[in-house]
Short mmCIF file of C-alpha atoms in Angstrom, two decimals:
data_model
loop_
_atom_site.label_atom_id
_atom_site.label_comp_id
_atom_site.label_asym_id
_atom_site.label_seq_id
_atom_site.Cartn_x
_atom_site.Cartn_y
_atom_site.Cartn_z
CA UNK A 1 -1.60 -31.22 7.43
CA UNK A 2 -4.26 -33.26 8.59
CA UNK A 3 -7.04 -34.03 6.63
CA UNK A 4 -10.16 -33.52 8.69
CA UNK A 5 -12.92 -33.55 6.36
CA UNK A 6 -13.31 -37.30 7.33
CA UNK A 7 -14.42 -36.33 10.86
CA UNK A 8 -17.89 -36.04 11.64
CA UNK A 9 -19.66 -32.49 10.27
CA UNK A 10 -20.30 -29.95 12.69
CA UNK A 11 -23.67 -29.31 13.47
CA UNK A 12 -26.55 -27.56 15.51
CA UNK A 13 -27.34 -28.93 18.67
CA UNK A 14 -31.15 -29.99 19.85
CA UNK A 15 -31.90 -26.43 21.49
CA UNK A 16 -34.77 -24.49 20.10
CA UNK A 17 -34.21 -22.45 16.96
CA UNK A 18 -35.41 -18.90 17.47
CA UNK A 19 -37.33 -17.12 14.81
CA UNK A 20 -35.71 -15.12 12.57
CA UNK A 21 -35.65 -11.16 13.40
CA UNK A 22 -32.21 -9.97 11.54
CA UNK A 23 -31.36 -10.08 7.98
CA UNK A 24 -27.58 -9.84 7.29
CA UNK A 25 -26.22 -8.55 4.16
CA UNK A 26 -22.63 -9.81 3.43
CA UNK A 27 -22.11 -12.56 5.75
CA UNK A 28 -18.10 -12.78 6.15
CA UNK A 29 -16.16 -13.66 8.94
CA UNK A 30 -15.95 -10.36 10.96
CA UNK A 31 -19.80 -10.06 11.60
CA UNK A 32 -20.08 -13.89 12.58
CA UNK A 33 -17.39 -12.94 15.01
CA UNK A 34 -18.53 -9.87 16.44
CA UNK A 35 -22.33 -8.70 15.84
CA UNK A 36 -23.92 -12.60 15.35
CA UNK A 37 -22.26 -13.28 18.90
CA UNK A 38 -23.55 -10.27 20.37
CA UNK A 39 -27.17 -10.92 18.87
CA UNK A 40 -26.77 -14.62 20.07
CA UNK A 41 -25.61 -13.54 23.66
CA UNK A 42 -28.46 -11.05 23.86
CA UNK A 43 -31.00 -13.50 23.17
CA UNK A 44 -29.34 -16.23 25.96
CA UNK A 45 -29.64 -13.32 28.36
CA UNK A 46 -33.21 -11.43 27.80
CA UNK A 47 -34.77 -13.62 25.11
CA UNK A 48 -36.25 -12.63 21.84
CA UNK A 49 -36.61 -13.97 18.27
CA UNK A 50 -33.35 -12.45 16.56
CA UNK A 51 -32.47 -15.71 14.80
CA UNK A 52 -30.42 -14.35 11.73
CA UNK A 53 -30.30 -15.08 8.37
CA UNK A 54 -27.47 -14.17 6.22
CA UNK A 55 -27.23 -13.02 2.74
CA UNK A 56 -24.47 -13.63 0.34
CA UNK A 57 -24.43 -10.84 -2.05
CA UNK A 58 -22.02 -12.14 -4.81
CA UNK A 59 -20.61 -15.47 -4.17
CA UNK A 60 -22.33 -19.06 -3.02
CA UNK A 61 -19.28 -20.15 -1.01
CA UNK A 62 -20.39 -19.00 2.62
CA UNK A 63 -24.09 -20.98 1.83
CA UNK A 64 -21.92 -24.03 0.60
CA UNK A 65 -19.78 -24.26 3.47
CA UNK A 66 -22.21 -23.35 6.42
CA UNK A 67 -25.34 -25.33 4.84
CA UNK A 68 -24.10 -28.62 5.29
CA UNK A 69 -23.54 -27.68 9.51
CA UNK A 70 -27.09 -26.48 9.43
CA UNK A 71 -25.15 -23.02 9.63
CA UNK A 72 -23.81 -23.84 13.08
CA UNK A 73 -19.93 -22.57 13.08
CA UNK A 74 -17.37 -22.05 15.71
CA UNK A 75 -15.81 -18.76 16.98
CA UNK A 76 -12.29 -19.53 17.83
CA UNK A 77 -10.75 -16.92 20.34
CA UNK A 78 -6.86 -16.55 20.02
CA UNK A 79 -5.50 -15.02 23.46
CA UNK A 80 -1.79 -15.14 24.15
CA UNK A 81 -2.71 -17.91 26.67
CA UNK A 82 -4.31 -20.25 24.69
CA UNK A 83 -6.96 -21.08 22.35
CA UNK A 84 -11.03 -20.87 22.97
CA UNK A 85 -13.73 -22.41 20.65
CA UNK A 86 -16.91 -20.95 21.09
CA UNK A 87 -20.23 -22.78 19.26
CA UNK A 88 -22.34 -20.50 17.35
CA UNK A 89 -26.07 -21.19 16.25
CA UNK A 90 -27.50 -17.97 15.94
CA UNK A 91 -27.60 -18.21 12.14
CA UNK A 92 -30.40 -19.58 10.56
CA UNK A 93 -30.01 -19.90 7.12
CA UNK A 94 -27.74 -18.34 4.35
CA UNK A 95 -29.10 -17.09 0.98
CA UNK A 96 -27.18 -16.36 -2.42
CA UNK A 97 -28.68 -13.37 -4.05
CA UNK A 98 -27.73 -13.85 -6.94
CA UNK A 99 -29.17 -17.55 -7.48
CA UNK A 100 -32.43 -16.61 -5.75
CA UNK A 101 -33.01 -12.58 -5.09
CA UNK A 102 -36.63 -13.28 -4.65
CA UNK A 103 -36.10 -15.21 -1.60
CA UNK A 104 -33.76 -12.69 -0.19
CA UNK A 105 -36.28 -9.81 -0.78
CA UNK A 106 -39.12 -11.86 0.54
CA UNK A 107 -37.12 -12.79 4.18
CA UNK A 108 -36.25 -9.28 4.24
CA UNK A 109 -39.56 -7.63 3.44
CA UNK A 110 -41.31 -10.04 6.36
CA UNK A 111 -42.95 -8.43 9.06
CA UNK A 112 -40.97 -10.28 11.20
CA UNK A 113 -37.95 -9.16 10.32
CA UNK A 114 -36.96 -5.92 12.57
CA UNK A 115 -33.55 -5.15 11.34
CA UNK A 116 -30.86 -5.51 8.18
CA UNK A 117 -27.47 -5.08 9.64
CA UNK A 118 -24.61 -5.11 6.83
CA UNK A 119 -20.77 -5.59 6.53
CA UNK A 120 -20.32 -5.26 2.52
CA UNK A 121 -16.92 -3.28 3.16
CA UNK A 122 -16.32 0.10 2.07
CA UNK A 123 -16.83 -0.49 -1.56
CA UNK A 124 -20.10 -2.00 -1.16
CA UNK A 125 -22.07 0.92 -0.34
CA UNK A 126 -21.30 2.06 -4.25
CA UNK A 127 -20.35 5.46 -2.94
CA UNK A 128 -17.76 7.90 -4.01
CA UNK A 129 -15.50 7.65 -0.78
CA UNK A 130 -14.11 11.37 -1.06
CA UNK A 131 -17.81 12.92 -1.25
CA UNK A 132 -20.25 10.30 0.41
CA UNK A 133 -22.29 10.58 -2.67
CA UNK A 134 -23.91 7.80 -4.92
CA UNK A 135 -21.90 6.29 -7.49
CA UNK A 136 -24.67 6.10 -10.16
CA UNK A 137 -22.17 4.66 -12.56
CA UNK A 138 -21.34 1.58 -10.62
CA UNK A 139 -22.53 -0.94 -12.34
CA UNK A 140 -24.58 -2.44 -9.71
CA UNK A 141 -26.24 0.64 -8.97
CA UNK A 142 -27.29 0.95 -12.86
CA UNK A 143 -29.00 -2.22 -12.63
CA UNK A 144 -31.04 -1.30 -9.48
CA UNK A 145 -32.09 1.52 -11.62
CA UNK A 146 -33.22 -0.28 -14.65
CA UNK A 147 -34.41 -3.36 -12.84
CA UNK A 148 -35.53 -2.08 -9.54
CA UNK A 149 -37.52 -5.68 -8.74
CA UNK A 150 -34.02 -7.40 -9.25
CA UNK A 151 -31.54 -5.56 -7.58
CA UNK A 152 -27.75 -6.43 -7.51
CA UNK A 153 -25.88 -4.20 -4.87
CA UNK A 154 -26.92 -3.89 -1.03
CA UNK A 155 -28.45 -0.72 -1.55
CA UNK A 156 -30.89 -2.04 -3.79
CA UNK A 157 -32.15 -4.58 -2.29
CA UNK A 158 -32.73 -2.40 0.84
CA UNK A 159 -34.62 0.11 -1.27
CA UNK A 160 -36.71 -2.59 -2.92
CA UNK A 161 -37.17 -4.80 0.13
CA UNK A 162 -38.50 -0.96 1.94
CA UNK A 163 -40.90 -0.55 -1.36
CA UNK A 164 -42.21 -3.82 -0.47
CA UNK A 165 -42.96 -3.16 3.07
CA UNK A 166 -44.48 0.28 2.31
CA UNK A 167 -46.56 -1.29 -0.31
CA UNK A 168 -47.92 -4.13 2.46
CA UNK A 169 -48.67 -1.35 4.91
CA UNK A 170 -45.88 -2.73 6.80
CA UNK A 171 -43.27 -0.49 8.89
CA UNK A 172 -39.83 -0.20 7.91
CA UNK A 173 -36.95 -2.03 9.34
CA UNK A 174 -33.87 -0.44 10.85
CA UNK A 175 -30.68 -0.28 8.72
CA UNK A 176 -27.96 -1.16 11.00
CA UNK A 177 -24.50 -0.91 9.36
CA UNK A 178 -21.15 -2.75 10.83
CA UNK A 179 -18.76 -1.02 8.61
CA UNK A 180 -15.85 0.90 9.19
CA UNK A 181 -17.09 4.12 7.55
CA UNK A 182 -16.87 7.83 9.33
CA UNK A 183 -20.44 8.46 10.37
CA UNK A 184 -21.75 5.04 8.67
CA UNK A 185 -25.38 5.68 9.79
CA UNK A 186 -25.67 8.84 7.76
CA UNK A 187 -23.52 7.62 5.13
CA UNK A 188 -26.15 4.72 4.49
CA UNK A 189 -28.98 6.65 4.97
CA UNK A 190 -27.86 9.42 2.19
CA UNK A 191 -27.06 6.71 -0.65
CA UNK A 192 -30.00 4.56 0.24
CA UNK A 193 -32.30 7.85 0.20
CA UNK A 194 -30.51 8.82 -2.80
CA UNK A 195 -30.93 5.26 -5.03
CA UNK A 196 -34.54 5.58 -3.95
CA UNK A 197 -35.03 8.86 -4.93
CA UNK A 198 -33.93 7.70 -8.48
CA UNK A 199 -36.52 4.89 -8.26
CA UNK A 200 -39.61 6.89 -6.47
CA UNK A 201 -39.65 10.51 -4.85
CA UNK A 202 -42.64 9.22 -2.23
CA UNK A 203 -40.73 5.99 -1.45
CA UNK A 204 -37.56 8.38 -0.80
CA UNK A 205 -39.89 10.46 1.54
CA UNK A 206 -41.27 7.55 3.37
CA UNK A 207 -37.79 6.18 4.13
CA UNK A 208 -36.98 9.60 5.04
CA UNK A 209 -39.29 9.89 7.78
CA UNK A 210 -40.02 6.40 9.02
CA UNK A 211 -36.59 4.40 8.49
CA UNK A 212 -34.00 4.18 11.13
CA UNK A 213 -29.94 4.22 10.49
CA UNK A 214 -28.42 4.01 13.55
CA UNK A 215 -24.51 5.06 13.46
CA UNK A 216 -22.28 2.33 14.74
CA UNK A 217 -18.70 1.55 15.76
CA UNK A 218 -17.43 -1.77 15.61
CA UNK A 219 -14.15 -3.43 16.89
CA UNK A 220 -12.50 -6.69 16.95
CA UNK A 221 -9.69 -8.03 14.87
CA UNK A 222 -10.74 -10.85 12.87
CA UNK A 223 -7.88 -12.17 11.02
CA UNK A 224 -8.50 -14.47 7.91
CA UNK A 225 -9.39 -18.10 8.41
CA UNK A 226 -6.45 -20.38 6.63
CA UNK A 227 -6.71 -24.58 5.80
CA UNK A 228 -4.48 -24.91 8.33
CA UNK A 229 -6.59 -22.98 10.88
CA UNK A 230 -9.65 -25.10 9.85
CA UNK A 231 -7.52 -28.51 10.33
CA UNK A 232 -6.04 -27.29 13.95
CA UNK A 233 -9.60 -26.82 14.85
CA UNK A 234 -11.10 -30.00 13.72
CA UNK A 235 -8.39 -31.75 15.65
CA UNK A 236 -9.46 -29.73 18.77
CA UNK A 237 -12.98 -30.10 18.70
CA UNK A 238 -13.05 -33.37 17.09
CA UNK A 239 -15.37 -32.47 14.37
CA UNK A 240 -14.84 -30.61 10.62
CA UNK A 241 -16.28 -27.38 10.56
CA UNK A 242 -15.52 -25.87 7.13
CA UNK A 243 -16.72 -22.18 8.06
CA UNK A 244 -14.91 -21.41 11.54
CA UNK A 245 -13.95 -17.44 12.15
CA UNK A 246 -10.81 -16.56 13.90
CA UNK A 247 -11.09 -13.82 16.65
CA UNK A 248 -8.95 -12.03 19.48
CA UNK A 249 -10.44 -11.69 23.06
CA UNK A 250 -10.90 -8.12 22.55
CA UNK A 251 -14.19 -6.62 21.23
CA UNK A 252 -16.32 -3.50 20.92
CA UNK A 253 -19.57 -2.40 19.76
CA UNK A 254 -21.11 1.19 20.25
CA UNK A 255 -24.40 1.64 18.66
CA UNK A 256 -26.64 4.74 18.65
CA UNK A 257 -29.63 3.76 20.41
CA UNK A 258 -32.20 4.81 17.51
CA UNK A 259 -33.85 1.76 16.08
CA UNK A 260 -37.41 1.77 14.53
CA UNK A 261 -40.23 1.85 17.03
CA UNK A 262 -37.50 1.34 19.62
CA UNK A 263 -37.63 -2.54 18.76
CA UNK A 264 -34.02 -4.13 18.93
CA UNK A 265 -32.28 -7.20 20.93
CA UNK A 266 -31.31 -6.55 24.55
CA UNK A 267 -27.67 -5.67 23.42
CA UNK A 268 -27.01 -3.51 26.60
CA UNK A 269 -27.10 -6.49 28.49
CA UNK A 270 -24.16 -8.35 26.97
CA UNK A 271 -22.09 -4.70 26.88
CA UNK A 272 -22.75 -3.31 23.79
CA UNK A 273 -22.84 0.67 24.73
CA UNK A 274 -25.94 2.25 23.77
CA UNK A 275 -25.29 5.86 23.04
CA UNK A 276 -26.63 9.10 21.48
CA UNK A 277 -24.04 10.14 19.29
CA UNK A 278 -21.26 7.61 18.11
CA UNK A 279 -18.95 10.19 16.01
CA UNK A 280 -16.18 10.20 19.02
CA UNK A 281 -15.72 6.55 19.23
CA UNK A 282 -15.96 6.14 15.45
CA UNK A 283 -13.47 8.84 14.81
CA UNK A 284 -11.43 7.51 17.93
CA UNK A 285 -11.08 3.84 16.44
CA UNK A 286 -11.13 4.70 12.80
CA UNK A 287 -8.34 6.76 12.98
CA UNK A 288 -6.05 5.23 16.18
CA UNK A 289 -6.92 1.51 14.78
CA UNK A 290 -8.20 1.60 11.15
CA UNK A 291 -5.36 4.03 10.33
CA UNK A 292 -2.87 2.80 11.57
CA UNK A 293 -3.39 -0.68 10.86
CA UNK A 294 -3.51 0.27 7.07
CA UNK A 295 0.02 2.70 7.79
CA UNK A 296 1.22 -0.91 8.99
CA UNK A 297 0.06 -2.97 6.16
CA UNK A 298 1.28 -0.98 3.73
CA UNK A 299 4.76 -0.05 5.16
CA UNK A 300 4.99 -3.66 6.88
CA UNK A 301 4.23 -5.46 3.59
CA UNK A 302 6.70 -3.41 1.45
CA UNK A 303 9.39 -4.21 4.32
CA UNK A 304 8.79 -8.10 3.82
CA UNK A 305 6.58 -8.47 7.14
CA UNK A 306 3.64 -10.75 6.29
CA UNK A 307 1.40 -9.97 9.80
CA UNK A 308 0.80 -7.04 11.66
CA UNK A 309 2.12 -8.89 14.85
CA UNK A 310 5.58 -9.35 13.06
CA UNK A 311 5.62 -5.84 11.85
CA UNK A 312 5.76 -4.18 15.39
CA UNK A 313 7.84 -7.14 16.57
CA UNK A 314 10.38 -4.46 14.69
CA UNK A 315 11.16 -2.17 17.38
CA UNK A 316 11.40 0.60 14.69
CA UNK A 317 7.78 -0.16 13.72
CA UNK A 318 6.41 -0.20 16.99
CA UNK A 319 8.18 3.08 17.89
CA UNK A 320 6.81 4.63 14.86
CA UNK A 321 3.34 3.76 15.46
CA UNK A 322 3.54 5.04 18.52
CA UNK A 323 4.71 8.17 17.66
CA UNK A 324 1.90 8.26 15.00
CA UNK A 325 -0.69 8.04 17.48
CA UNK A 326 1.49 10.52 19.85
CA UNK A 327 1.98 13.33 17.82
CA UNK A 328 -0.18 13.16 14.64
CA UNK A 329 -3.46 11.03 15.51
CA UNK A 330 -4.32 11.96 19.45
CA UNK A 331 -3.90 15.80 18.96
CA UNK A 332 -6.37 15.50 16.28
CA UNK A 333 -9.32 13.90 18.36
CA UNK A 334 -11.81 14.61 20.94
CA UNK A 335 -12.03 11.50 23.40
CA UNK A 336 -15.02 10.30 24.11
CA UNK A 337 -16.22 10.96 27.40
CA UNK A 338 -14.39 8.99 30.27
CA UNK A 339 -11.74 7.40 27.28
CA UNK A 340 -8.13 8.04 27.72
CA UNK A 341 -6.94 8.26 24.35
CA UNK A 342 -2.96 7.00 25.38
CA UNK A 343 -4.36 4.59 27.24
CA UNK A 344 -6.50 3.38 24.23
CA UNK A 345 -3.40 3.68 21.73
CA UNK A 346 -1.32 1.40 24.64
CA UNK A 347 -4.10 -1.17 24.64
CA UNK A 348 -4.04 -1.33 20.54
CA UNK A 349 -0.24 -1.68 20.45
CA UNK A 350 -0.50 -4.66 23.05
CA UNK A 351 -3.41 -6.09 20.45
CA UNK A 352 -1.35 -5.83 17.39
CA UNK A 353 1.52 -7.73 19.47
CA UNK A 354 -0.73 -10.53 20.23
CA UNK A 355 1.26 -14.09 18.33
CA UNK A 356 -1.91 -15.87 18.24
CA UNK A 357 -3.58 -13.37 15.52
CA UNK A 358 -2.20 -13.58 12.23
CA UNK A 359 -3.50 -10.72 10.88
CA UNK A 360 -2.16 -10.24 7.28
CA UNK A 361 -0.68 -7.39 6.20
CA UNK A 362 -1.60 -8.20 2.22
CA UNK A 363 -5.56 -8.54 3.95
CA UNK A 364 -5.67 -5.30 5.53
CA UNK A 365 -3.97 -3.54 2.44
CA UNK A 366 -6.95 -4.72 0.53
CA UNK A 367 -9.25 -1.81 -0.82
CA UNK A 368 -7.19 0.79 -0.18
CA UNK A 369 -8.79 3.34 -2.63
CA UNK A 370 -11.81 2.58 -0.34
CA UNK A 371 -10.25 2.93 3.10
CA UNK A 372 -7.84 5.60 2.55
CA UNK A 373 -10.09 8.64 2.88
CA UNK A 374 -11.62 7.50 5.79
CA UNK A 375 -8.90 6.23 7.63
CA UNK A 376 -5.80 8.17 6.68
CA UNK A 377 -6.68 11.18 4.31
CA UNK A 378 -9.21 13.26 6.17
CA UNK A 379 -7.19 13.43 9.40
CA UNK A 380 -4.02 14.30 7.43
CA UNK A 381 -5.78 17.52 5.91
CA UNK A 382 -6.88 18.35 8.96
CA UNK A 383 -3.33 18.00 10.99
CA UNK A 384 -1.68 19.96 7.86
CA UNK A 385 -4.51 22.47 8.23
CA UNK A 386 -3.82 22.93 12.45
CA UNK A 387 0.05 23.00 11.40
CA UNK A 388 1.29 19.84 12.81
CA UNK A 389 4.01 18.24 10.40
CA UNK A 390 1.98 14.87 9.74
CA UNK A 391 4.86 13.54 8.22
CA UNK A 392 4.34 9.97 9.23
CA UNK A 393 0.94 9.35 8.05
CA UNK A 394 2.27 11.45 4.74
CA UNK A 395 4.53 8.17 4.89
CA UNK A 396 1.61 6.30 4.84
CA UNK A 397 0.09 7.86 1.94
CA UNK A 398 3.44 7.25 -0.02
CA UNK A 399 3.52 3.51 0.99
CA UNK A 400 0.37 2.91 -0.51
CA UNK A 401 1.16 4.53 -3.68
CA UNK A 402 4.05 2.27 -3.89
CA UNK A 403 2.06 -0.52 -3.00
CA UNK A 404 -0.87 0.13 -5.74
CA UNK A 405 2.20 0.45 -8.73
CA UNK A 406 2.19 -3.70 -7.96
CA UNK A 407 6.03 -4.35 -7.91
CA UNK A 408 7.68 -4.84 -4.26
CA UNK A 409 11.14 -4.04 -2.98
CA UNK A 410 12.44 -7.34 -4.63
CA UNK A 411 11.02 -6.95 -8.03
CA UNK A 412 8.31 -9.16 -7.43
CA UNK A 413 4.62 -8.87 -8.48
CA UNK A 414 2.10 -7.73 -5.57
CA UNK A 415 -1.43 -8.94 -5.68
CA UNK A 416 -3.15 -5.83 -5.64
CA UNK A 417 -6.78 -6.30 -4.60
CA UNK A 418 -8.73 -3.06 -5.15
CA UNK A 419 -11.63 -1.62 -7.20
CA UNK A 420 -9.57 0.73 -9.03
CA UNK A 421 -6.59 -1.75 -9.24
CA UNK A 422 -6.26 -1.27 -13.05
CA UNK A 423 -6.53 2.13 -13.12
CA UNK A 424 -4.13 2.62 -10.01
CA UNK A 425 -1.62 0.26 -11.90
CA UNK A 426 -1.83 2.58 -14.99
CA UNK A 427 -0.99 5.77 -13.39
CA UNK A 428 1.73 4.59 -11.67
CA UNK A 429 3.28 2.97 -14.80
CA UNK A 430 2.73 6.21 -16.85
CA UNK A 431 5.21 8.02 -14.83
CA UNK A 432 8.62 8.45 -15.72
CA UNK A 433 9.95 9.67 -12.21
CA UNK A 434 8.45 9.55 -8.85
CA UNK A 435 7.29 13.30 -8.81
CA UNK A 436 4.69 12.17 -12.20
CA UNK A 437 4.16 8.98 -10.34
CA UNK A 438 2.52 10.89 -7.22
CA UNK A 439 0.67 13.49 -9.36
CA UNK A 440 -0.72 10.72 -11.50
CA UNK A 441 -2.01 9.02 -8.38
CA UNK A 442 -2.99 12.19 -6.62
CA UNK A 443 -5.25 12.90 -9.65
CA UNK A 444 -7.59 10.26 -8.48
CA UNK A 445 -10.58 12.32 -6.99
CA UNK A 446 -12.35 9.95 -5.90
CA UNK A 447 -9.34 9.19 -3.41
CA UNK A 448 -7.95 12.07 -2.82
CA UNK A 449 -9.70 15.56 -1.50
CA UNK A 450 -8.59 18.98 -2.82
CA UNK A 451 -7.52 20.12 0.37
CA UNK A 452 -4.35 17.56 -0.22
CA UNK A 453 -3.92 18.24 -3.53
CA UNK A 454 -3.77 21.51 -3.61
CA UNK A 455 -1.34 21.77 -0.92
CA UNK A 456 2.03 22.17 -2.27
CA UNK A 457 3.92 21.51 0.65
CA UNK A 458 2.25 18.10 0.98
CA UNK A 459 2.59 17.36 -2.63
CA UNK A 460 6.12 17.96 -2.16
CA UNK A 461 6.67 15.94 1.03
CA UNK A 462 4.61 12.70 -0.40
CA UNK A 463 6.81 12.91 -3.48
CA UNK A 464 10.08 13.19 -1.23
CA UNK A 465 8.60 10.05 0.58
CA UNK A 466 7.83 8.13 -2.20
CA UNK A 467 11.41 8.68 -3.75
CA UNK A 468 12.82 7.78 -0.34
CA UNK A 469 10.58 4.21 -0.17
CA UNK A 470 11.76 3.63 -3.74
CA UNK A 471 15.43 4.57 -3.19
CA UNK A 472 15.96 3.19 0.66
CA UNK A 473 12.85 0.78 1.32
CA UNK A 474 10.07 0.61 3.71
CA UNK A 475 12.07 -0.16 6.32
CA UNK A 476 14.83 2.02 6.30
CA UNK A 477 12.23 4.98 6.00
CA UNK A 478 10.41 4.14 8.94
CA UNK A 479 13.45 4.07 10.98
CA UNK A 480 14.41 7.63 9.45
CA UNK A 481 10.60 8.79 10.19
CA UNK A 482 11.55 8.30 14.26
CA UNK A 483 12.27 11.80 16.16
#
């Protein structure tokens, strides 16, 4: 591997910096490959001061990588026909919340800040995925309640900054979540109001009346950046970028046009779909893309496949996911106006097959206890209630159960990354039979709704699927599922 650290460090151009109008909580790869680029393009197209201050809520790594290059970075578009680098300068600074929470709160509470965007993953909202309610036992929420002036969670920072703005006589900001949650605006509004009410009921009432939480649907595949990606990019551009992002050519952002005082960048000018109701888009994407992504991640990983493109290169897996869309997912969806769901699914398969995108099955498999309710379990319960067999999604649940047991099909250890990893492993290990293991995991009420755990046919079917995975392996079970 080429050592590119000796190359000149990537840096910002001499173009004037815009003033800060957006603060982003959770500055990871996805937002820098998606929302930040849309905002940069909106400023180029229509002007405005919408520079972004990124906030790392836990780790200083992103700040350490970006600050030496004045927060500029490369977004590398990975098309099947070639690689296209984009130089991005919209991020103005990166703050590390544990190191300087006062600085984070100050920029969030500043009158010039109009929008707070978030990508903190499903687990970052400190809620119970099965109910949407605030998890008051979460350690970060406990700190937010004990020390509201020194918050730990994204929700705590939102509530405290809004409290500061209210005390200063300022208008609130818009809270724009960019995470894959069904009705994500409603969810974040609910947990923010719940936390605010525990701190100050009058603050809760003010936020409920004045703040805005538009729902969104975001879509772009952004694989993890590896050291070899940084090395290859350095050779291409002749500079060392410590924190580039990799991205597919496709992108989509659907946003409910509901901002405080109507103030926002000119997002419609750069392709953002501004709508009254984002729910049909959310459900389409969560179920068609995220649901099958997770399904392929667990079954692909167990089958020995490293990436999604490698997984769907197997004809059985490609046929399986197409069958899943046709028979189990699309029949339960109401399409957004003008959208052909079958064509949408065909386009998804083509995106999955892009060999330039190395989206790791292990990466997608992370945090499954937080993702499964939204991506798979809700539509599984609805499908069963409607009388559809739902055998493919049932196999996906069984694959997740096998995965969180922490041992792969060759007897090797799986590095399970999940907030409930230890508990899930203990429950799995405690089962002496497949039926006991499945029953133990189904007892996790934070994950599984009563509509499934009380369904005797589902419990029997997921147990049989789990037994098949243990006995025959993932590849064989995928092949057997084909009609």
